[in-house]
Backbone as CSV, one residue per row, in Angstrom:
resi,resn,N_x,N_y,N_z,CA_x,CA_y,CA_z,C_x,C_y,C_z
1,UNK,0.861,-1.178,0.000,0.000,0.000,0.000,0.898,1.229,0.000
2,UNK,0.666,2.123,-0.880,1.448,3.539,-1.179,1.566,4.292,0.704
3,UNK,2.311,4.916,0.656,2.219,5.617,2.040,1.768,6.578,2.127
4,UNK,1.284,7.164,0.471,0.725,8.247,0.300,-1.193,8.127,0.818
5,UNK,-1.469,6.627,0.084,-2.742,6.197,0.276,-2.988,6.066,1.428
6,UNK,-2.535,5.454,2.525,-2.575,5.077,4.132,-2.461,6.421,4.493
7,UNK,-1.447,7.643,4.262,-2.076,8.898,5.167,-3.167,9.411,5.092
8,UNK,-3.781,9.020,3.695,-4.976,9.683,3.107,-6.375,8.798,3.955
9,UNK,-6.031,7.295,4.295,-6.508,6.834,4.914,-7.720,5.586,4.036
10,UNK,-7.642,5.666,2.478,-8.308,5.347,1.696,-8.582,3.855,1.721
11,UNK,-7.600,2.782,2.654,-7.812,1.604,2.608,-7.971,1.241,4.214
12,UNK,-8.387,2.302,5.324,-8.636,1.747,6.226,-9.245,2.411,6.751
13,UNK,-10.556,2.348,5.810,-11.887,2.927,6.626,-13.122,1.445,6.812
14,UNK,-13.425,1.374,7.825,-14.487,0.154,8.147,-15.403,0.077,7.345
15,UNK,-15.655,-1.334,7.484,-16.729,-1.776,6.467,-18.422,-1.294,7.258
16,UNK,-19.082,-0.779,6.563,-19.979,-0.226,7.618,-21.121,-2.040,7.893
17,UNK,-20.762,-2.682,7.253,-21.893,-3.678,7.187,-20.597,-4.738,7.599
18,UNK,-19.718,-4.926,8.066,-18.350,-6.051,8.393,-18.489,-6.789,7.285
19,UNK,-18.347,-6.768,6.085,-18.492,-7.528,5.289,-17.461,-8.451,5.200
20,UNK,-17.303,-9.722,4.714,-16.229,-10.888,4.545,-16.379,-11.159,2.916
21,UNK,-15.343,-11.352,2.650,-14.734,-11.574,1.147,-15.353,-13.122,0.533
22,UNK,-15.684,-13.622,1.788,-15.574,-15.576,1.514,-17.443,-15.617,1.312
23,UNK,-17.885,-16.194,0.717,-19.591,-16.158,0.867,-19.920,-17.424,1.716
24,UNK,-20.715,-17.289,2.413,-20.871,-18.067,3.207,-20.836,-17.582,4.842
25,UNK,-19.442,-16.574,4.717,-18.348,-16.561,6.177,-19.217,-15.413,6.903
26,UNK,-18.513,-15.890,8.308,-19.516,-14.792,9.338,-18.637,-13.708,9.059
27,UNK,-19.908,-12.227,9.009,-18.828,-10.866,8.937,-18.058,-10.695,9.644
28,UNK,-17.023,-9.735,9.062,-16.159,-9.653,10.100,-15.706,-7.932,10.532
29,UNK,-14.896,-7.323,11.243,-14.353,-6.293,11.253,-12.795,-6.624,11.815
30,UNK,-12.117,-5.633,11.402,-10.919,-5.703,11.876,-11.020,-4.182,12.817
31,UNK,-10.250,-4.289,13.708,-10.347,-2.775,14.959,-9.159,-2.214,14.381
32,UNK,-9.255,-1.110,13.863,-8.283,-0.014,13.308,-7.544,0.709,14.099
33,UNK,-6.609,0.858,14.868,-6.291,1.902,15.523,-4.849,2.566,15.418
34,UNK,-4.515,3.917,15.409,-3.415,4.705,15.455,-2.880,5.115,16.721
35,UNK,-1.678,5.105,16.211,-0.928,5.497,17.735,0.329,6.372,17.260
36,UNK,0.743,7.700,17.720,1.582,8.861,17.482,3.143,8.515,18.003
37,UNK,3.991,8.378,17.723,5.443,8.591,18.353,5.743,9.928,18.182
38,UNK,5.373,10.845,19.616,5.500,11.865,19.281,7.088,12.320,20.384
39,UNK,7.338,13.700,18.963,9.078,13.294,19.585,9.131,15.162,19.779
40,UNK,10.289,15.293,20.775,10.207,16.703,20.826,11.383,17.240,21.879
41,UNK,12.434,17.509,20.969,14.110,17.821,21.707,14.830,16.736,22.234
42,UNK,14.284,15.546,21.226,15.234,14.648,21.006,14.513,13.829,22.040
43,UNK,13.457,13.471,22.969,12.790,12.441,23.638,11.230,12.231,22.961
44,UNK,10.772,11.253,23.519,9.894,10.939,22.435,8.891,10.718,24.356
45,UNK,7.615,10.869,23.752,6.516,10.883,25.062,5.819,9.325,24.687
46,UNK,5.931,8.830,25.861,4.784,7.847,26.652,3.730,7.674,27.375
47,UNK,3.119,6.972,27.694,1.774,7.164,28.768,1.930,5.769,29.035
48,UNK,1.247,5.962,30.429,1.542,4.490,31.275,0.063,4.072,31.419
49,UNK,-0.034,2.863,31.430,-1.663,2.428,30.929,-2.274,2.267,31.990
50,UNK,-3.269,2.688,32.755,-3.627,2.001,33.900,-4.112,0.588,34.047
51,UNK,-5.021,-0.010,32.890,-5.282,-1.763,32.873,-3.618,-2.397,33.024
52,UNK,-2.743,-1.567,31.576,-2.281,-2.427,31.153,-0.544,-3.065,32.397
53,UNK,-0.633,-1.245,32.384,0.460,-1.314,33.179,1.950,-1.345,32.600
54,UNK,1.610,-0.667,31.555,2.955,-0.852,30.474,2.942,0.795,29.644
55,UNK,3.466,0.739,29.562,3.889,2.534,28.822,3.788,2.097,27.219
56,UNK,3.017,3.102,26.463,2.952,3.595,24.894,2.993,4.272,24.479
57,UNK,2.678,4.254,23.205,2.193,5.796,22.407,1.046,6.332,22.970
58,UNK,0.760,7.432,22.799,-0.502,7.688,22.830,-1.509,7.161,21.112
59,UNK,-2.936,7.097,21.597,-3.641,6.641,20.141,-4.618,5.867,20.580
60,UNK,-5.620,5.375,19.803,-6.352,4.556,19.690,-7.548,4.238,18.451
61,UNK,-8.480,3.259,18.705,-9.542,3.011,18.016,-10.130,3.912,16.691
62,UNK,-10.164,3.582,15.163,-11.023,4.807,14.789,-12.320,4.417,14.575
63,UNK,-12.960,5.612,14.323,-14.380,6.107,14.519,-14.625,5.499,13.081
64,UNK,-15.835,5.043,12.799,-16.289,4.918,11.655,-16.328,6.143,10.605
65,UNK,-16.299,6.053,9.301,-16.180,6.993,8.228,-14.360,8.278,8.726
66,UNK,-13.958,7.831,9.388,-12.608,8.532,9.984,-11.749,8.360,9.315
67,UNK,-11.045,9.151,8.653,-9.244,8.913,8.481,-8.448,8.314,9.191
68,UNK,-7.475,7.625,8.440,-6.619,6.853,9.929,-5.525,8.194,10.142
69,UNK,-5.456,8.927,9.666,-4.837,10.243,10.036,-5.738,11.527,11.384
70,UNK,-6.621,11.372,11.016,-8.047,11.952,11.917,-8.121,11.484,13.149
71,UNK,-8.371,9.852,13.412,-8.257,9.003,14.264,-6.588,9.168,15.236
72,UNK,-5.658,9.107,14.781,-4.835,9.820,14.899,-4.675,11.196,16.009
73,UNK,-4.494,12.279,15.358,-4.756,12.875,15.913,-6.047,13.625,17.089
74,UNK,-7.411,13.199,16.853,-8.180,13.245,17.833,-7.688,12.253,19.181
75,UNK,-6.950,10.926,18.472,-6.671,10.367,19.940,-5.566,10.719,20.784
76,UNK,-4.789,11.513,19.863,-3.697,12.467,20.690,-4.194,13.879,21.328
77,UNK,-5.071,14.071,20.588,-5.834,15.237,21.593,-6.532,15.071,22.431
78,UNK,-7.179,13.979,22.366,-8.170,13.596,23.722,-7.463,13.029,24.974
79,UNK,-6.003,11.930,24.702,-5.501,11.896,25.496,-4.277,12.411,26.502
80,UNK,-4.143,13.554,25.628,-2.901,14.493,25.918,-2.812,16.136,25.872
81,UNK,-4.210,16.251,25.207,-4.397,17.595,24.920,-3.585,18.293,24.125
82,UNK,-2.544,17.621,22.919,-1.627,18.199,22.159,-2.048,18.413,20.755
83,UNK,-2.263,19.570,20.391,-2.459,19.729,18.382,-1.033,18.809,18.122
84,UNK,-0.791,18.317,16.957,0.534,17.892,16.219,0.865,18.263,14.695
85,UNK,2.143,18.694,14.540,2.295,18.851,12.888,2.334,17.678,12.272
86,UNK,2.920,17.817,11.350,2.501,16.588,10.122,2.819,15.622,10.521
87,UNK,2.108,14.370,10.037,2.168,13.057,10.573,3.222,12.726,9.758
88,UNK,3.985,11.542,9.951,4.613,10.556,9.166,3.879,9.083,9.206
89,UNK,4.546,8.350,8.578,3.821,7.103,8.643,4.862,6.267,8.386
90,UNK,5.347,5.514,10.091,6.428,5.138,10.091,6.559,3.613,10.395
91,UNK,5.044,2.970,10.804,4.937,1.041,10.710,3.532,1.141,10.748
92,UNK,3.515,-0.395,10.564,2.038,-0.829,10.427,2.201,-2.367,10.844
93,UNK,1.439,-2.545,11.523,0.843,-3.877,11.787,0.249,-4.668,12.149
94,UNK,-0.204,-5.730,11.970,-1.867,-6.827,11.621,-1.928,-8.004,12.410
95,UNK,-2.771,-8.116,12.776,-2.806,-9.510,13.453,-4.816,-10.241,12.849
96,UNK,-5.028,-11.134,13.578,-6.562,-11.140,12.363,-7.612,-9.956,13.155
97,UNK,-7.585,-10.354,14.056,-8.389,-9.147,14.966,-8.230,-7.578,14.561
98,UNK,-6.975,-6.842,14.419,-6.796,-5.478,14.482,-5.797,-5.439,13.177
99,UNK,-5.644,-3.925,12.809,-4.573,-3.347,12.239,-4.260,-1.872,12.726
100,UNK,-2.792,-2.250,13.247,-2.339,-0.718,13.903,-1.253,0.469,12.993
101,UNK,-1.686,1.487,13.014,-0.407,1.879,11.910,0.076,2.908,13.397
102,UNK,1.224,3.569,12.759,2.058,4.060,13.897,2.738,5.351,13.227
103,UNK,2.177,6.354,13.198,3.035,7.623,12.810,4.379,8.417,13.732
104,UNK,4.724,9.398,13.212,5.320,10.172,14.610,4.728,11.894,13.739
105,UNK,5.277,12.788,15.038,4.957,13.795,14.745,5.377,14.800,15.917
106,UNK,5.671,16.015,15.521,6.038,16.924,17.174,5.089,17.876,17.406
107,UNK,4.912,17.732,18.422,4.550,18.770,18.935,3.672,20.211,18.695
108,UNK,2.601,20.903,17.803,2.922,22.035,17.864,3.277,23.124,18.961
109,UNK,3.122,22.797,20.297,3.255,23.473,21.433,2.842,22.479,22.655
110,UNK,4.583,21.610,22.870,4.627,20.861,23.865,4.517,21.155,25.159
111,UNK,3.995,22.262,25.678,4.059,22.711,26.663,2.697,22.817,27.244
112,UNK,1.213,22.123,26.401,0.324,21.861,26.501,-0.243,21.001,26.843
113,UNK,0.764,19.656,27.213,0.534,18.594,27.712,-0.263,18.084,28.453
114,UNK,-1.191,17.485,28.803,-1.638,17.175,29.963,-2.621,16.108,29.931
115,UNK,-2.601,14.887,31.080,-3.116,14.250,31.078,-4.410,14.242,31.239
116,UNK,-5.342,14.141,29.707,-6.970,13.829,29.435,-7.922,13.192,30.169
117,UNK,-7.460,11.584,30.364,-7.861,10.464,30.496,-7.164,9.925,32.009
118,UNK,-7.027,10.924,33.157,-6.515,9.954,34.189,-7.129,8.786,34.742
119,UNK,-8.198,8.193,34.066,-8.955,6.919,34.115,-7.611,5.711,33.536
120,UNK,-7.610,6.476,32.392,-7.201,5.544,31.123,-5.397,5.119,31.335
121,UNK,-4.692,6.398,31.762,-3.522,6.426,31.425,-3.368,7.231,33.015
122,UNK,-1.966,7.010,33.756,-1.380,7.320,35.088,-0.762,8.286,34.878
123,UNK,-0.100,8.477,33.143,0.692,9.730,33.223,1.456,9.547,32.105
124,UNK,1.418,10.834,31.308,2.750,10.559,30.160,3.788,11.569,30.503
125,UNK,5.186,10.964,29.762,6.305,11.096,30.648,7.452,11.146,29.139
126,UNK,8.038,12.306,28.742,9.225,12.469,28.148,10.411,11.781,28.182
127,UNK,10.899,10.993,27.117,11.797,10.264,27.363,12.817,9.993,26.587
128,UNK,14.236,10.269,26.638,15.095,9.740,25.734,15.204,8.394,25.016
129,UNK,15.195,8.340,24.077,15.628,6.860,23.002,16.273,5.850,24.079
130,UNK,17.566,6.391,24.424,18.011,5.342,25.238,18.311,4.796,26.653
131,UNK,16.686,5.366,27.203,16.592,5.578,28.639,15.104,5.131,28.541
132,UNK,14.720,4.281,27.852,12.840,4.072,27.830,12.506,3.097,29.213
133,UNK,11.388,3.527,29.756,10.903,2.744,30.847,10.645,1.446,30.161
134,UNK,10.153,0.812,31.211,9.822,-0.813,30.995,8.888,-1.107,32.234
135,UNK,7.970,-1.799,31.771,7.723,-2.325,30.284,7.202,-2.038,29.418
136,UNK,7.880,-1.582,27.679,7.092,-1.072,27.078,5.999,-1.906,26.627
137,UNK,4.519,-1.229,26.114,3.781,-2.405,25.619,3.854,-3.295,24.678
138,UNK,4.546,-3.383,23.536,4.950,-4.174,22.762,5.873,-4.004,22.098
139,UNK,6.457,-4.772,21.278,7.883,-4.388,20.550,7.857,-3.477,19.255
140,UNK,6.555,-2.831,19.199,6.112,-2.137,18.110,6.972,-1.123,18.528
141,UNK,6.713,-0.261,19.955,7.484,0.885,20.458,8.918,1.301,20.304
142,UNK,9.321,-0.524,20.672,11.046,-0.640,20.648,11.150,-0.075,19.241
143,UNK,10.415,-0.990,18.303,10.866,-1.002,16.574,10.926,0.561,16.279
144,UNK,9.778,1.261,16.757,9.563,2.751,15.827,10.846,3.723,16.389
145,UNK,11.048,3.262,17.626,12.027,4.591,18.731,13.196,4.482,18.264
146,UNK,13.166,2.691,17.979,14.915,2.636,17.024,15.114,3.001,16.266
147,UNK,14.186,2.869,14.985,13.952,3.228,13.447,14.105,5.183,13.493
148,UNK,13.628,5.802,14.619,13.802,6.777,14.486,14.976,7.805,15.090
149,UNK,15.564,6.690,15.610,16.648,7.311,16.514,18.268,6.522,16.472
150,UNK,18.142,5.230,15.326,19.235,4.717,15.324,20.029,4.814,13.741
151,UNK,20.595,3.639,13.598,21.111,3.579,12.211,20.785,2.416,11.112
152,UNK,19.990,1.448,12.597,19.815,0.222,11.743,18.369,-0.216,11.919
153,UNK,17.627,-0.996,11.128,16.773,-1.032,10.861,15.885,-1.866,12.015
154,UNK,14.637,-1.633,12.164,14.274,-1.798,13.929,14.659,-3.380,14.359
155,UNK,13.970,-4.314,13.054,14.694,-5.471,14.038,15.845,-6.009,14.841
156,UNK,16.453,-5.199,13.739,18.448,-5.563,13.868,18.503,-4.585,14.998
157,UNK,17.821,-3.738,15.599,18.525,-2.833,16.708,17.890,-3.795,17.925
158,UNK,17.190,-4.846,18.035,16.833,-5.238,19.167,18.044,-6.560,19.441
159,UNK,18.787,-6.565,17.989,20.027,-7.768,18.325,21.074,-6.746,17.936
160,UNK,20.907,-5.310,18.477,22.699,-4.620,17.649,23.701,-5.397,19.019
161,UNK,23.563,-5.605,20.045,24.731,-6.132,20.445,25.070,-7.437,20.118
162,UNK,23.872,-8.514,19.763,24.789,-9.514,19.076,24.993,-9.776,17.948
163,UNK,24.543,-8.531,17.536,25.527,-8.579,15.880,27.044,-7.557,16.159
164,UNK,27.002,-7.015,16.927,28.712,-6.474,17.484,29.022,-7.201,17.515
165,UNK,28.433,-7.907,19.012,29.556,-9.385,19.067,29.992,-10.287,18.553
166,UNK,29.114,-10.745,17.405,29.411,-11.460,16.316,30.644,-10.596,15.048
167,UNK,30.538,-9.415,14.963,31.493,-8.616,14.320,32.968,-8.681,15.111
168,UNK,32.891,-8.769,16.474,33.913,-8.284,17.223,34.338,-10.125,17.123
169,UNK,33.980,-10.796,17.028,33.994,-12.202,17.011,34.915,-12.299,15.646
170,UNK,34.212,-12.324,14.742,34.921,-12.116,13.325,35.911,-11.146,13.332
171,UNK,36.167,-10.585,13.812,37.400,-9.877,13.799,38.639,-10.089,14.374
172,UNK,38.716,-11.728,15.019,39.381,-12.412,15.885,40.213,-12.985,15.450
């Protein structure tokens, strides 16, 4: 899918009737949701979940007939109270249940912060690349913070020391 099409949002708007491709098959929906890596003087912000108990992006669920860009940003405003400049669109990924895409974006005036949802979330919290709390909620977080803050590509940054060591090995 173009990355141009996914900001535009053109292939992940809900089926209003869950329709299934297979005839016969029970409808289905997949749960759409966005989540922001939003970055700003070189730390990138988290929120700590209250169910979950694990720190994320901010984001969530979209609304029917919504942009996944829209969705997006309303869920960064509702849970943080932050406008944001332009999105990027920096992963995506599926499981059968959901599809999550994952932008980043800064700030227009980080100094607006504030926690929306103290139901939802305990607190979001500024953080350097290489100082992230734990536990993050999934390795989606690790992948995007590396991808945006390292040299190598997100999987390989969750093994860069044993691919050193394997370099420093070969070099023996």
């Amino acid at each position: 899918i173009p990355h141009d099409e996914v900001a535009k949002g053109a292939f992940f708007k809900e089926s209003e009737h869950g329709e299934s491709s297979e005839p016969g098959s029970k409808p289905t929906r997949k749960i759409i949701a966005a989540f922001v890596c939003i970055v700003h003087g070189g730390k990138v912000l988290l929120g700590k979940s209250v169910n979950r108990q694990k720190w994320e992006f901010p984001g969530g669920k979209q609304h029917h007939g919504e942009s996944i860009c829209d969705t997006a940003r309303r869920e960064v405003k509702e849970e943080t109270n932050l406008d944001l400049g332009p999105l990027r669109l920096v992963h995506c990924t599926e499981s059968d249940d959901w599809f999550a895409v994952i932008f980043t974006a800064t700030p227009i005036d980080p100094g607006q912060l504030k926690n929306m949802e103290p139901d939802k979330n305990e607190g979001f919290s500024w953080f350097f690349p290489f100082m992230l709390p734990t536990p993050l909620y999934s390795v989606a977080e690790h992948d995007v913070i590396s991808c945006l803050c390292g040299d190598l590509p997100a999987h390989a940054m969750r093994y860069r020391s044993t691919l050193e060591e394997s370099a420093d090995n070969a070099s023996k």
